Coordinates of C-alpha atoms in Angstrom, one line a residue:
M25 CA 7.0 20.4 -25.8
I26 CA 7.3 23.2 -23.3
G27 CA 10.7 22.3 -22.0
T28 CA 12.7 19.8 -20.0
R29 CA 13.7 19.4 -16.4
H30 CA 17.4 19.7 -15.7
G31 CA 19.7 18.0 -13.2
A32 CA 19.2 15.8 -10.2
L33 CA 17.7 17.1 -7.0
R34 CA 19.6 17.1 -3.7
L35 CA 18.6 18.1 -0.2
R36 CA 20.4 20.9 1.6
S37 CA 19.6 22.3 5.1
L38 CA 19.0 26.0 5.3
L39 CA 18.8 28.5 8.1
F40 CA 18.5 32.3 7.6
G41 CA 18.8 34.0 11.0
A42 CA 17.2 37.3 9.9
A43 CA 14.5 35.7 7.8
L44 CA 11.1 34.5 8.5
V45 CA 11.8 30.7 8.6
L46 CA 9.1 28.4 7.2
G47 CA 8.9 24.9 8.7
A48 CA 7.9 21.5 7.3
C49 CA 4.3 20.9 6.5
A50 CA 2.0 18.5 8.3
A51 CA 0.9 15.3 6.6
P52 CA -0.8 16.3 3.3
Q53 CA -3.9 14.9 1.7
A54 CA -3.7 12.7 -1.4
A55 CA -2.9 15.3 -4.0
V56 CA -0.3 17.0 -1.9
A57 CA 2.6 14.6 -2.0
P58 CA 5.5 14.8 0.5
P59 CA 7.7 17.8 -0.3
A60 CA 10.3 17.1 -2.9
P61 CA 14.0 17.3 -2.0
A62 CA 15.1 20.9 -2.7
P63 CA 17.0 21.4 -6.0
S64 CA 20.6 22.3 -5.8
A65 CA 21.2 26.0 -5.5
P66 CA 22.6 28.1 -8.3
N67 CA 26.3 28.3 -7.4
P68 CA 27.2 32.0 -6.8
S69 CA 30.9 31.6 -6.3
A70 CA 31.1 35.0 -4.6
L71 CA 29.7 36.7 -7.6
T72 CA 31.4 35.8 -10.8
P73 CA 35.0 35.2 -11.7
K74 CA 35.1 38.7 -13.1
A75 CA 32.6 41.4 -12.2
Q76 CA 29.9 42.0 -14.7
I77 CA 27.3 44.7 -15.4
F78 CA 23.8 43.9 -16.7
V79 CA 20.4 45.4 -17.7
V80 CA 17.3 43.4 -18.5
S81 CA 14.3 45.5 -19.6
A82 CA 11.2 45.4 -21.8
N83 CA 12.7 47.7 -24.6
P84 CA 16.1 47.7 -26.3
L85 CA 16.4 51.5 -26.1
A86 CA 15.9 51.3 -22.3
T87 CA 18.4 48.5 -21.9
D88 CA 21.0 50.4 -24.0
A89 CA 20.4 53.6 -21.9
G90 CA 21.1 51.8 -18.7
M91 CA 24.2 50.0 -20.1
A92 CA 25.6 53.3 -21.3
V93 CA 25.4 54.6 -17.7
L94 CA 27.0 51.5 -16.3
R95 CA 29.9 51.6 -18.8
R96 CA 30.6 55.1 -17.6
G97 CA 31.1 53.7 -14.1
G98 CA 27.6 54.5 -12.9
S99 CA 25.9 52.4 -10.3
A100 CA 22.8 50.3 -10.5
A101 CA 20.8 53.2 -9.0
D102 CA 22.2 55.6 -11.6
A103 CA 21.3 53.2 -14.5
A104 CA 17.8 52.7 -13.1
V105 CA 17.1 56.4 -13.5
A106 CA 18.2 56.3 -17.1
V107 CA 16.1 53.2 -17.9
Q108 CA 13.0 54.6 -16.3
A109 CA 13.4 57.9 -18.2
M110 CA 13.6 56.0 -21.5
L111 CA 10.7 53.6 -20.7
S112 CA 8.5 56.6 -20.0
L113 CA 9.1 57.6 -23.7
V114 CA 9.2 54.3 -25.6
E115 CA 6.8 52.2 -23.5
P116 CA 4.2 54.9 -22.3
Q117 CA 1.4 52.3 -22.2
S118 CA 3.2 50.7 -19.2
S119 CA 5.2 53.0 -17.0
G120 CA 6.5 56.5 -16.7
V121 CA 7.5 59.5 -14.6
G122 CA 3.9 60.2 -14.0
G123 CA 3.5 56.8 -12.2
G124 CA 4.8 54.9 -9.3
A125 CA 7.1 51.9 -8.5
F126 CA 8.5 49.5 -6.0
L127 CA 12.3 49.0 -6.0
T128 CA 14.1 46.1 -4.2
Y129 CA 17.7 47.0 -3.8
Y130 CA 20.6 44.7 -3.0
D131 CA 23.7 46.3 -1.4
A132 CA 26.5 43.9 -2.2
A133 CA 29.0 45.3 0.4
A134 CA 26.5 45.1 3.3
R135 CA 24.8 42.0 1.9
Q136 CA 21.5 43.8 2.7
V137 CA 18.2 44.2 0.9
R138 CA 16.1 47.3 1.3
V139 CA 12.8 48.2 -0.4
Y140 CA 12.0 51.6 -1.7
D141 CA 8.3 52.3 -1.9
G142 CA 7.4 54.8 -4.6
R143 CA 3.7 53.9 -4.7
E144 CA 1.3 56.7 -5.5
T145 CA -0.8 58.2 -2.7
A146 CA -4.4 59.3 -2.6
P147 CA -4.8 63.1 -2.5
A148 CA -5.9 64.7 0.8
G149 CA -9.3 65.3 -0.7
A150 CA -9.9 61.6 -1.6
T151 CA -13.0 59.9 0.0
P152 CA -14.0 56.2 0.4
D153 CA -17.0 56.7 -1.9
M154 CA -15.3 58.6 -4.7
F155 CA -15.8 55.7 -7.2
L156 CA -19.5 55.2 -6.3
D157 CA -22.3 56.7 -8.4
D158 CA -25.3 58.6 -6.9
N159 CA -27.0 55.3 -6.1
G160 CA -24.0 53.9 -4.2
R161 CA -23.0 51.5 -7.0
P162 CA -19.4 51.2 -8.2
L163 CA -18.7 53.3 -11.4
P164 CA -17.9 51.4 -14.6
F165 CA -14.1 50.9 -14.8
A166 CA -13.9 52.5 -18.2
Q167 CA -15.6 55.7 -16.8
A168 CA -13.4 55.8 -13.7
V169 CA -10.1 55.2 -15.4
L170 CA -10.5 58.3 -17.7
S171 CA -11.6 60.6 -14.8
G172 CA -9.6 63.2 -13.0
R173 CA -10.2 61.1 -9.8
A174 CA -8.1 58.2 -11.3
T175 CA -4.7 59.8 -10.7
G176 CA -2.8 59.4 -7.5
V177 CA 0.2 61.5 -6.5
P178 CA 3.0 60.1 -8.5
G179 CA 5.9 58.5 -6.7
A180 CA 8.4 57.0 -9.1
V181 CA 10.6 60.1 -9.6
K182 CA 11.0 61.0 -5.9
M183 CA 11.7 57.4 -5.1
L184 CA 14.3 57.1 -7.8
A185 CA 15.9 60.3 -6.7
M186 CA 16.1 59.0 -3.1
V187 CA 17.7 55.7 -4.3
Q188 CA 20.2 57.6 -6.5
A189 CA 21.1 60.1 -3.8
E190 CA 21.9 57.2 -1.5
H191 CA 23.5 54.8 -3.9
G192 CA 24.5 56.8 -7.0
R193 CA 28.0 57.5 -8.3
L194 CA 27.3 59.9 -11.2
P195 CA 25.8 63.3 -11.1
W196 CA 22.0 63.2 -11.4
N197 CA 22.0 65.7 -14.3
T198 CA 24.1 63.2 -16.4
L199 CA 21.5 60.4 -16.4
F200 CA 18.9 61.7 -18.9
G201 CA 20.9 62.3 -22.1
D202 CA 19.8 59.3 -24.0
A203 CA 16.1 59.7 -23.2
R204 CA 16.2 63.4 -23.9
R205 CA 17.9 62.9 -27.3
T206 CA 15.5 60.2 -28.3
A207 CA 12.5 62.3 -27.3
R208 CA 13.9 65.2 -29.4
D209 CA 15.0 63.2 -32.5
G210 CA 12.2 60.6 -32.3
F211 CA 12.0 56.9 -32.2
I212 CA 10.4 54.2 -34.3
V213 CA 7.0 53.0 -33.0
S214 CA 7.4 49.4 -32.2
P215 CA 4.9 46.6 -33.1
R216 CA 3.9 46.3 -29.5
L217 CA 3.1 49.9 -29.0
A218 CA 1.3 49.9 -32.3
R219 CA -0.8 46.9 -31.2
F220 CA -2.0 48.9 -28.2
L221 CA -2.8 51.9 -30.4
G222 CA -4.9 49.6 -32.6
G223 CA -6.7 47.9 -29.7
N224 CA -10.0 48.4 -28.0
Y225 CA -9.1 50.4 -24.9
A226 CA -11.1 53.2 -23.2
E227 CA -8.0 55.3 -23.1
L228 CA -7.7 55.4 -26.9
G229 CA -10.7 57.7 -26.9
A230 CA -9.0 60.2 -24.6
P231 CA -8.2 63.5 -26.3
D232 CA -4.6 63.6 -25.1
V233 CA -3.9 60.1 -26.4
R234 CA -5.4 60.8 -29.8
A235 CA -3.5 64.1 -30.1
Y236 CA -0.1 62.6 -29.1
F237 CA -0.4 59.6 -31.4
A238 CA -2.1 61.3 -34.3
R239 CA -0.9 60.2 -37.7
P240 CA -0.8 62.7 -40.6
G241 CA -3.8 62.0 -42.7
G242 CA -5.8 60.6 -39.9
G243 CA -5.8 57.7 -37.5
L244 CA -3.2 56.8 -34.9
L245 CA 0.5 55.9 -35.5
R246 CA 1.5 52.5 -36.8
A247 CA 4.5 50.3 -36.4
G248 CA 7.5 51.9 -38.3
D249 CA 6.3 55.5 -37.9
R250 CA 8.6 57.9 -36.1
L251 CA 7.3 59.6 -32.9
R252 CA 8.9 62.7 -31.5
N253 CA 8.1 64.2 -28.1
P254 CA 9.7 67.7 -27.7
A255 CA 7.6 68.4 -24.6
Y256 CA 9.1 65.4 -22.8
A257 CA 12.6 66.4 -24.0
A258 CA 12.0 69.8 -22.4
F259 CA 10.7 68.3 -19.2
L260 CA 13.8 66.0 -18.9
T261 CA 16.0 69.0 -19.3
R262 CA 14.4 70.6 -16.3
L263 CA 14.3 67.3 -14.4
A264 CA 18.1 67.0 -14.9
D265 CA 18.8 70.5 -13.8
E266 CA 16.3 70.9 -10.9
G267 CA 16.0 67.3 -9.6
P268 CA 12.6 65.9 -8.6
D269 CA 11.3 69.4 -7.8
A270 CA 10.8 69.8 -11.6
L271 CA 7.8 67.5 -11.2
Y272 CA 6.6 68.1 -7.7
T273 CA 6.6 71.9 -7.7
G274 CA 6.5 74.7 -10.2
E275 CA 5.0 74.6 -13.7
T276 CA 4.7 70.9 -14.2
A277 CA 3.0 70.5 -10.8
R278 CA 0.5 73.2 -11.7
R279 CA -0.3 71.5 -15.0
I280 CA -0.8 68.1 -13.2
V281 CA -3.2 69.8 -10.8
A282 CA -5.0 71.5 -13.6
R283 CA -5.3 68.4 -15.7
T284 CA -6.6 66.2 -12.9
T285 CA -9.1 68.7 -11.6
Q286 CA -10.8 68.9 -15.0
G287 CA -13.9 66.9 -15.6
P288 CA -15.4 64.4 -16.2
L289 CA -15.4 63.4 -12.5
A290 CA -12.8 66.0 -11.4
G291 CA -10.2 64.9 -8.9
T292 CA -9.0 66.7 -5.8
M293 CA -5.2 66.8 -6.2
T294 CA -3.5 70.0 -5.0
L295 CA 0.0 71.5 -5.2
A296 CA 0.3 70.6 -1.5
D297 CA -0.4 66.9 -2.3
L298 CA 2.4 66.9 -4.9
A299 CA 4.9 68.9 -2.8
G300 CA 4.2 66.7 0.2
Y301 CA 4.8 63.3 -1.4
R302 CA 7.4 61.1 0.4
P303 CA 8.7 57.7 -0.7
V304 CA 9.1 55.2 2.1
V305 CA 12.1 52.9 2.8
R306 CA 10.8 49.5 4.1
E307 CA 12.4 46.3 5.3
P308 CA 11.7 43.5 2.8
V309 CA 9.6 40.5 3.6
C310 CA 11.9 37.5 3.2
A311 CA 11.4 33.7 3.4
P312 CA 13.4 30.7 2.3
Y313 CA 12.3 28.7 -0.8
R314 CA 14.3 25.5 -1.2
V315 CA 17.9 26.6 -0.7
L316 CA 17.4 30.3 -1.5
L317 CA 16.2 33.3 0.4
V318 CA 13.5 35.2 -1.5
C319 CA 13.1 38.9 -0.6
A320 CA 10.2 41.0 -1.8
P321 CA 8.4 44.3 -1.0
P322 CA 6.0 44.2 2.0
P323 CA 2.5 45.7 2.0
P324 CA 1.1 47.7 0.3
A325 CA 2.9 45.6 -2.3
S326 CA 2.1 41.9 -2.6
G327 CA 5.4 40.2 -1.8
V328 CA 3.7 38.4 1.1
G329 CA 1.3 36.8 -1.5
L330 CA 4.2 35.6 -3.7
L331 CA 6.0 34.1 -0.6
E332 CA 2.8 32.4 0.5
L333 CA 2.4 30.9 -3.0
L334 CA 6.0 29.6 -2.9
G335 CA 5.5 28.3 0.7
L336 CA 2.4 26.4 -0.4
L337 CA 4.2 24.9 -3.4
E338 CA 7.1 23.9 -1.3
R339 CA 4.7 21.6 0.5
T340 CA 3.9 19.7 -2.7
D341 CA 6.0 17.6 -5.0
I342 CA 6.0 20.1 -7.8
A343 CA 9.8 20.2 -7.9
T344 CA 10.0 16.5 -8.9
R345 CA 7.7 17.2 -11.9
G346 CA 8.2 19.5 -14.8
P347 CA 6.6 21.8 -17.3
N348 CA 5.1 19.0 -19.3
D349 CA 3.3 17.4 -16.3
P350 CA -0.3 18.4 -15.9
Q351 CA -0.1 17.6 -12.2
A352 CA 2.6 20.3 -11.8
W353 CA 0.3 22.9 -13.3
F354 CA -2.7 21.6 -11.3
L355 CA -0.7 22.1 -8.1
F356 CA 0.3 25.6 -9.2
A357 CA -3.3 26.5 -10.0
E358 CA -4.6 25.3 -6.7
A359 CA -1.9 27.0 -4.7
S360 CA -2.5 30.2 -6.6
R361 CA -6.2 30.2 -5.8
L362 CA -5.5 29.8 -2.1
M363 CA -2.9 32.6 -2.2
Y364 CA -5.1 35.0 -4.1
A365 CA -8.0 34.4 -1.7
D366 CA -5.8 35.5 1.2
R367 CA -4.0 38.3 -0.6
D368 CA -7.2 39.9 -1.8
R369 CA -8.8 39.8 1.6
Y370 CA -6.0 41.0 3.8
V371 CA -3.3 43.1 2.0
G372 CA -3.6 46.9 2.0
D373 CA -1.6 49.9 3.1
P374 CA -0.1 49.0 6.5
A375 CA -0.4 52.6 7.7
F376 CA -4.2 52.2 7.5
V377 CA -4.9 48.4 8.0
D378 CA -3.3 45.6 9.9
V379 CA -1.9 43.1 7.5
P380 CA -1.2 39.6 9.0
V381 CA 2.2 39.1 7.2
A382 CA 3.6 36.8 9.8
G383 CA 0.4 34.8 10.1
L384 CA 0.2 34.3 6.3
L385 CA 3.7 32.9 6.3
A386 CA 3.6 30.9 9.5
P387 CA 4.6 27.2 8.9
D388 CA 1.4 25.8 10.6
Y389 CA -0.8 28.1 8.6
L390 CA 0.9 27.2 5.3
A391 CA 0.6 23.5 6.2
K392 CA -3.1 23.9 6.9
R393 CA -3.8 25.8 3.7
A394 CA -1.7 23.3 1.6
Q395 CA -3.9 20.4 2.9
L396 CA -6.8 22.0 1.0
I397 CA -5.2 21.0 -2.3
G398 CA -7.1 17.9 -3.3
T399 CA -7.1 15.8 -6.4
R400 CA -9.6 18.0 -8.3
A401 CA -10.3 21.7 -8.4
G402 CA -13.5 22.6 -6.5
P403 CA -15.3 25.9 -5.9
A404 CA -13.3 29.0 -5.2
P405 CA -11.5 28.7 -1.9
A406 CA -12.4 31.1 0.9
P407 CA -9.8 33.2 2.6
G408 CA -8.0 31.6 5.5
D409 CA -7.8 32.8 9.1
P410 CA -4.1 33.5 9.7
A411 CA -2.9 34.7 13.1
G412 CA -3.4 38.5 13.5
A413 CA -6.0 38.7 10.7
P414 CA -8.5 41.6 11.1
T415 CA -12.2 41.4 10.1
A416 CA -12.2 42.5 6.5
A417 CA -14.7 42.7 3.6
A418 CA -14.4 40.7 0.4
D419 CA -12.3 42.6 -2.1
R420 CA -13.8 44.4 -5.0
T421 CA -10.6 45.8 -6.6
L422 CA -10.3 45.9 -10.4
E423 CA -6.6 45.8 -11.4
P424 CA -6.0 45.7 -15.2
T425 CA -2.8 44.5 -16.9
G426 CA 0.0 47.1 -17.5
T427 CA 3.3 47.9 -15.9
S428 CA 7.0 47.2 -16.6
H429 CA 9.8 45.4 -14.8
F430 CA 13.5 45.7 -15.2
V431 CA 16.7 44.6 -13.5
V432 CA 20.1 46.3 -13.3
G433 CA 23.4 45.2 -11.8
D434 CA 26.6 47.2 -11.5
A435 CA 30.3 46.4 -11.3
R436 CA 30.3 46.4 -7.5
G437 CA 27.6 43.7 -7.3
N438 CA 24.7 46.0 -6.4
V439 CA 21.4 45.1 -7.9
V440 CA 18.1 46.9 -8.6
S441 CA 14.9 44.9 -9.2
I442 CA 12.1 47.4 -9.9
T443 CA 8.5 47.1 -11.0
T444 CA 7.1 50.4 -12.3
T445 CA 3.7 51.5 -13.6
V446 CA 1.2 54.0 -14.8
E447 CA -1.4 51.3 -14.1
S448 CA -3.7 50.8 -17.1
I449 CA -2.8 51.3 -20.8
F450 CA -1.6 54.9 -21.1
G451 CA -2.6 55.5 -17.5
S452 CA -5.6 57.8 -17.2
G453 CA -5.1 58.9 -20.8
R454 CA -4.3 62.4 -19.6
M455 CA -0.9 63.8 -20.5
V456 CA 1.3 66.6 -19.0
D457 CA 4.6 67.8 -20.4
G458 CA 5.0 64.7 -22.7
F459 CA 4.2 62.0 -20.2
F460 CA 1.0 60.2 -19.1
L461 CA -0.5 60.5 -15.7
N462 CA -1.3 57.3 -13.8
N463 CA -4.7 55.9 -12.9
Q464 CA -3.5 54.2 -9.7
M465 CA -6.5 55.4 -7.7
T466 CA -8.5 52.8 -9.5
D467 CA -6.3 50.2 -7.8
F468 CA -8.4 50.8 -4.7
S469 CA -11.5 48.8 -4.1
F470 CA -14.4 50.8 -5.6
S471 CA -16.7 49.4 -2.8
P472 CA -15.3 50.6 0.6
R473 CA -17.5 48.3 2.7
D474 CA -19.6 45.1 2.2
A475 CA -23.3 44.7 3.0
A476 CA -22.5 44.0 6.6
G477 CA -20.5 47.2 7.0
R478 CA -17.1 45.5 7.2
P479 CA -14.4 47.7 5.7
A480 CA -12.3 46.6 2.7
A481 CA -8.6 46.4 3.4
N482 CA -8.0 48.2 0.1
A483 CA -10.7 50.9 0.5
V484 CA -9.8 54.5 -0.5
A485 CA -8.6 56.9 2.1
A486 CA -6.8 60.3 2.0
G487 CA -3.0 59.8 1.9
K488 CA -3.4 56.0 1.5
R489 CA -1.4 53.9 -0.9
P490 CA -3.4 51.5 -3.0
R491 CA -2.6 47.8 -2.8
S492 CA -0.2 46.7 -5.5
S493 CA 0.5 43.3 -7.1
M494 CA 4.0 44.4 -7.8
T495 CA 6.6 41.9 -6.5
P496 CA 10.2 42.8 -7.6
L497 CA 12.3 39.9 -6.1
V498 CA 15.9 39.5 -5.1
L499 CA 17.2 36.0 -4.5
L500 CA 20.1 35.3 -2.1
D501 CA 22.1 32.3 -1.1
D502 CA 22.6 31.2 2.5
G503 CA 25.5 33.6 2.8
R504 CA 23.2 36.5 1.7
R505 CA 25.0 36.8 -1.6
F506 CA 23.1 37.8 -4.7
V507 CA 21.8 34.9 -6.7
G508 CA 19.1 36.4 -8.9
A509 CA 16.4 39.0 -9.5
L510 CA 12.9 38.5 -11.0
G511 CA 9.7 40.4 -11.5
S512 CA 6.9 41.1 -14.0
A513 CA 4.2 43.4 -15.2
G514 CA 0.6 42.2 -15.5
G515 CA -1.8 43.7 -12.9
N516 CA -3.2 41.1 -10.5
A517 CA -1.6 38.3 -12.5
I518 CA 1.9 39.4 -11.6
L519 CA 1.9 37.0 -8.7
A520 CA 1.1 34.1 -11.0
Y521 CA 3.6 35.2 -13.6
V522 CA 6.5 35.5 -11.1
G523 CA 5.5 32.4 -9.3
K524 CA 5.6 30.4 -12.5
A525 CA 9.0 31.7 -13.5
A526 CA 10.4 31.1 -10.0
V527 CA 9.3 27.4 -10.0
A528 CA 10.6 27.0 -13.5
A529 CA 14.0 28.6 -12.8
I530 CA 14.6 27.2 -9.3
D531 CA 12.8 23.9 -9.2
W532 CA 13.0 22.8 -12.8
R533 CA 16.3 24.6 -13.4
L534 CA 15.2 25.8 -16.8
P535 CA 17.4 28.5 -18.4
M536 CA 15.9 31.9 -17.5
Q537 CA 14.7 32.6 -21.1
E538 CA 12.8 29.3 -21.2
A539 CA 11.4 29.8 -17.7
L540 CA 9.9 33.2 -18.6
A541 CA 8.6 31.9 -22.0
L542 CA 6.5 29.0 -20.4
P543 CA 2.7 29.5 -20.9
N544 CA 1.0 31.6 -18.3
L545 CA -1.8 30.3 -16.1
I546 CA -3.7 32.6 -13.7
A547 CA -6.0 30.7 -11.3
K548 CA -8.0 33.0 -9.1
G549 CA -11.4 32.3 -7.6
D550 CA -13.5 30.3 -10.1
S551 CA -11.4 31.5 -13.0
F552 CA -8.6 29.7 -14.9
Q553 CA -7.3 32.0 -17.6
G554 CA -4.1 32.1 -19.6
E555 CA -2.4 31.1 -22.7
A556 CA -4.6 28.0 -23.3
S557 CA -3.3 27.3 -26.9
R558 CA 0.3 27.3 -25.8
F559 CA -0.1 24.3 -23.4
P560 CA 0.5 20.9 -25.0
P561 CA -2.7 19.0 -25.5
T562 CA -1.6 16.4 -22.9
V563 CA -1.3 19.2 -20.3
R564 CA -4.6 20.8 -21.2
D565 CA -6.4 17.4 -21.1
G566 CA -4.7 16.5 -17.9
L567 CA -5.8 19.8 -16.3
A568 CA -9.3 19.4 -17.6
A569 CA -9.5 15.9 -16.0
R570 CA -8.6 17.6 -12.7
G571 CA -11.3 20.3 -13.1
V572 CA -9.1 23.0 -14.5
V573 CA -10.2 24.2 -17.9
V574 CA -7.8 27.0 -19.0
R575 CA -9.6 29.6 -21.1
P576 CA -8.0 32.3 -23.2
G577 CA -7.8 35.6 -21.6
Q578 CA -5.5 37.3 -19.1
G579 CA -2.1 35.9 -19.4
E580 CA -0.8 37.1 -22.8
D581 CA 0.6 40.4 -21.5
S582 CA 3.1 39.4 -18.8
G583 CA 6.3 41.3 -18.7
L584 CA 8.7 38.9 -17.0
H585 CA 12.4 39.9 -16.8
G586 CA 15.0 38.3 -14.7
I587 CA 18.5 37.1 -14.1
I588 CA 20.0 34.2 -12.1
L589 CA 23.5 33.1 -11.2
R590 CA 24.4 29.5 -12.0
D591 CA 27.9 28.1 -11.7
G592 CA 29.5 31.5 -11.9
R593 CA 27.6 32.6 -15.0
L594 CA 24.8 35.1 -15.2
D595 CA 21.8 33.8 -17.1
G596 CA 19.3 36.5 -18.1
G597 CA 16.0 36.4 -19.8
Y598 CA 13.3 38.7 -21.1
D599 CA 9.6 38.0 -21.7
P600 CA 9.1 37.1 -25.4
R601 CA 5.6 38.6 -25.2
R602 CA 7.3 42.0 -25.1
E603 CA 10.3 43.5 -27.0
G604 CA 12.9 43.2 -24.3
K605 CA 16.7 42.9 -24.4
V606 CA 19.2 41.3 -22.1
A607 CA 22.7 42.9 -21.9
I608 CA 25.4 41.3 -19.8
E609 CA 29.1 42.3 -20.2
P610 CA 32.3 42.5 -18.2
A611 CA 32.5 45.5 -16.0
P612 CA 34.6 48.4 -17.4

């Protein structure tokens, strides 16, 4: 069995003055039952009887590096720098200093949430047709991802430096010791990293990938081998001493430009692009779900999509069901399809396109969209027409799995929820100073316009940030106190992964570890993919009877990590599909 539902459900009223408040839905059609009473909230009891520190990440070495900083009295911002530095070394297929990130920050003293946008930007020389061939057709993804054009101006390091400057307690140059030592002395290649090295990915043919992971005697490294990275250790030494300028100016910047302007399909990045990168501080998009306030990054991230998904599900009876009920998964699949249709059509960089955030989350719009959930899955739903929606082309973005998510909490109750990425496996496959460069430019729509000439919301433009599926969440109670944090890796499936875990942890009150371990189901357009063999036969059969046939495919490489506060106790979980670690202990 997948799991069990816990506890009785009770209704509580909720009003968040600063939030976007979602109302009750209109009378639903047959399959959309009246909304279930909201489950009782996790009881935060201020925070916990005694302050605690915690790190949840996809790799034990990264979790340990973050905890070492917290034990020294460091803040969540300090620890996040140490975790990212280590992940860049031990999980290079997923994230790194050559990539970007979105960070949702909870300030416990102010009871305030802010979002730090470290998404990569397109170089000044980028053009809308840069991923089209001579005949105007989109390039094959495998060709585009290995090109010099694939790399956007990296943002993670400058963003983390901004957060640490505002919220750190330790000197910047003290945060890299564990990662630098591990790079110098080496680490043992994990089974997951070895699995990617033995896979069938275009990046494995890249010269830098083959050189870095070369095994004496031929082939690529295997699980149990030791991997040293002296070039990365040397870079971290300069990063510690010089701050982010070590990446954005000087010798490393020159090497990034040289590497990305080499063929095939040379890019246009310049030293000015790197030196001119600026992270953006944004207000989160927040909405109530049941008795909690859910806060997520606004566009160009996809927090609005995740909140739309939850808003649709709140207008069903999914909370009265459970993980062994095929109707619950049917409702989740149909709400997911509606959300993805809207997200893909409308979300882009708000500096370049109008994104109808308020319209997508308006109560009447959610009620109207929820009424489209019938008793059986039909053809792919069309995008809706929310208030403020511009005319936009159908999306043609290809977004592969990748990325990493981690959560950090310090002794003062401050929390970092961050999703970080180099995009595809090993990014573009091009390496500088011991780290891989991202391929985030391939997160743009390869086709800038449709046949009618309508522009895609996520078309390439100079200086633009590609749309991201990343949705690092922070959960608050009605007093704006911290209750939980959640996020995932997984490309465009991130929204489905995080949505599943939120329903399981909040509605079904599963322990966080069980919530994250539930099978993944990604319903998008006419596709129903996921971990088909992990659903019980009764669930698979019940879904099939409703027109949802789950096929193996995308869904096995989620990277869910989260923590929730229940009855004064922190309950953390890591995705069993990765090699994560949860560490929670009393504050020093």
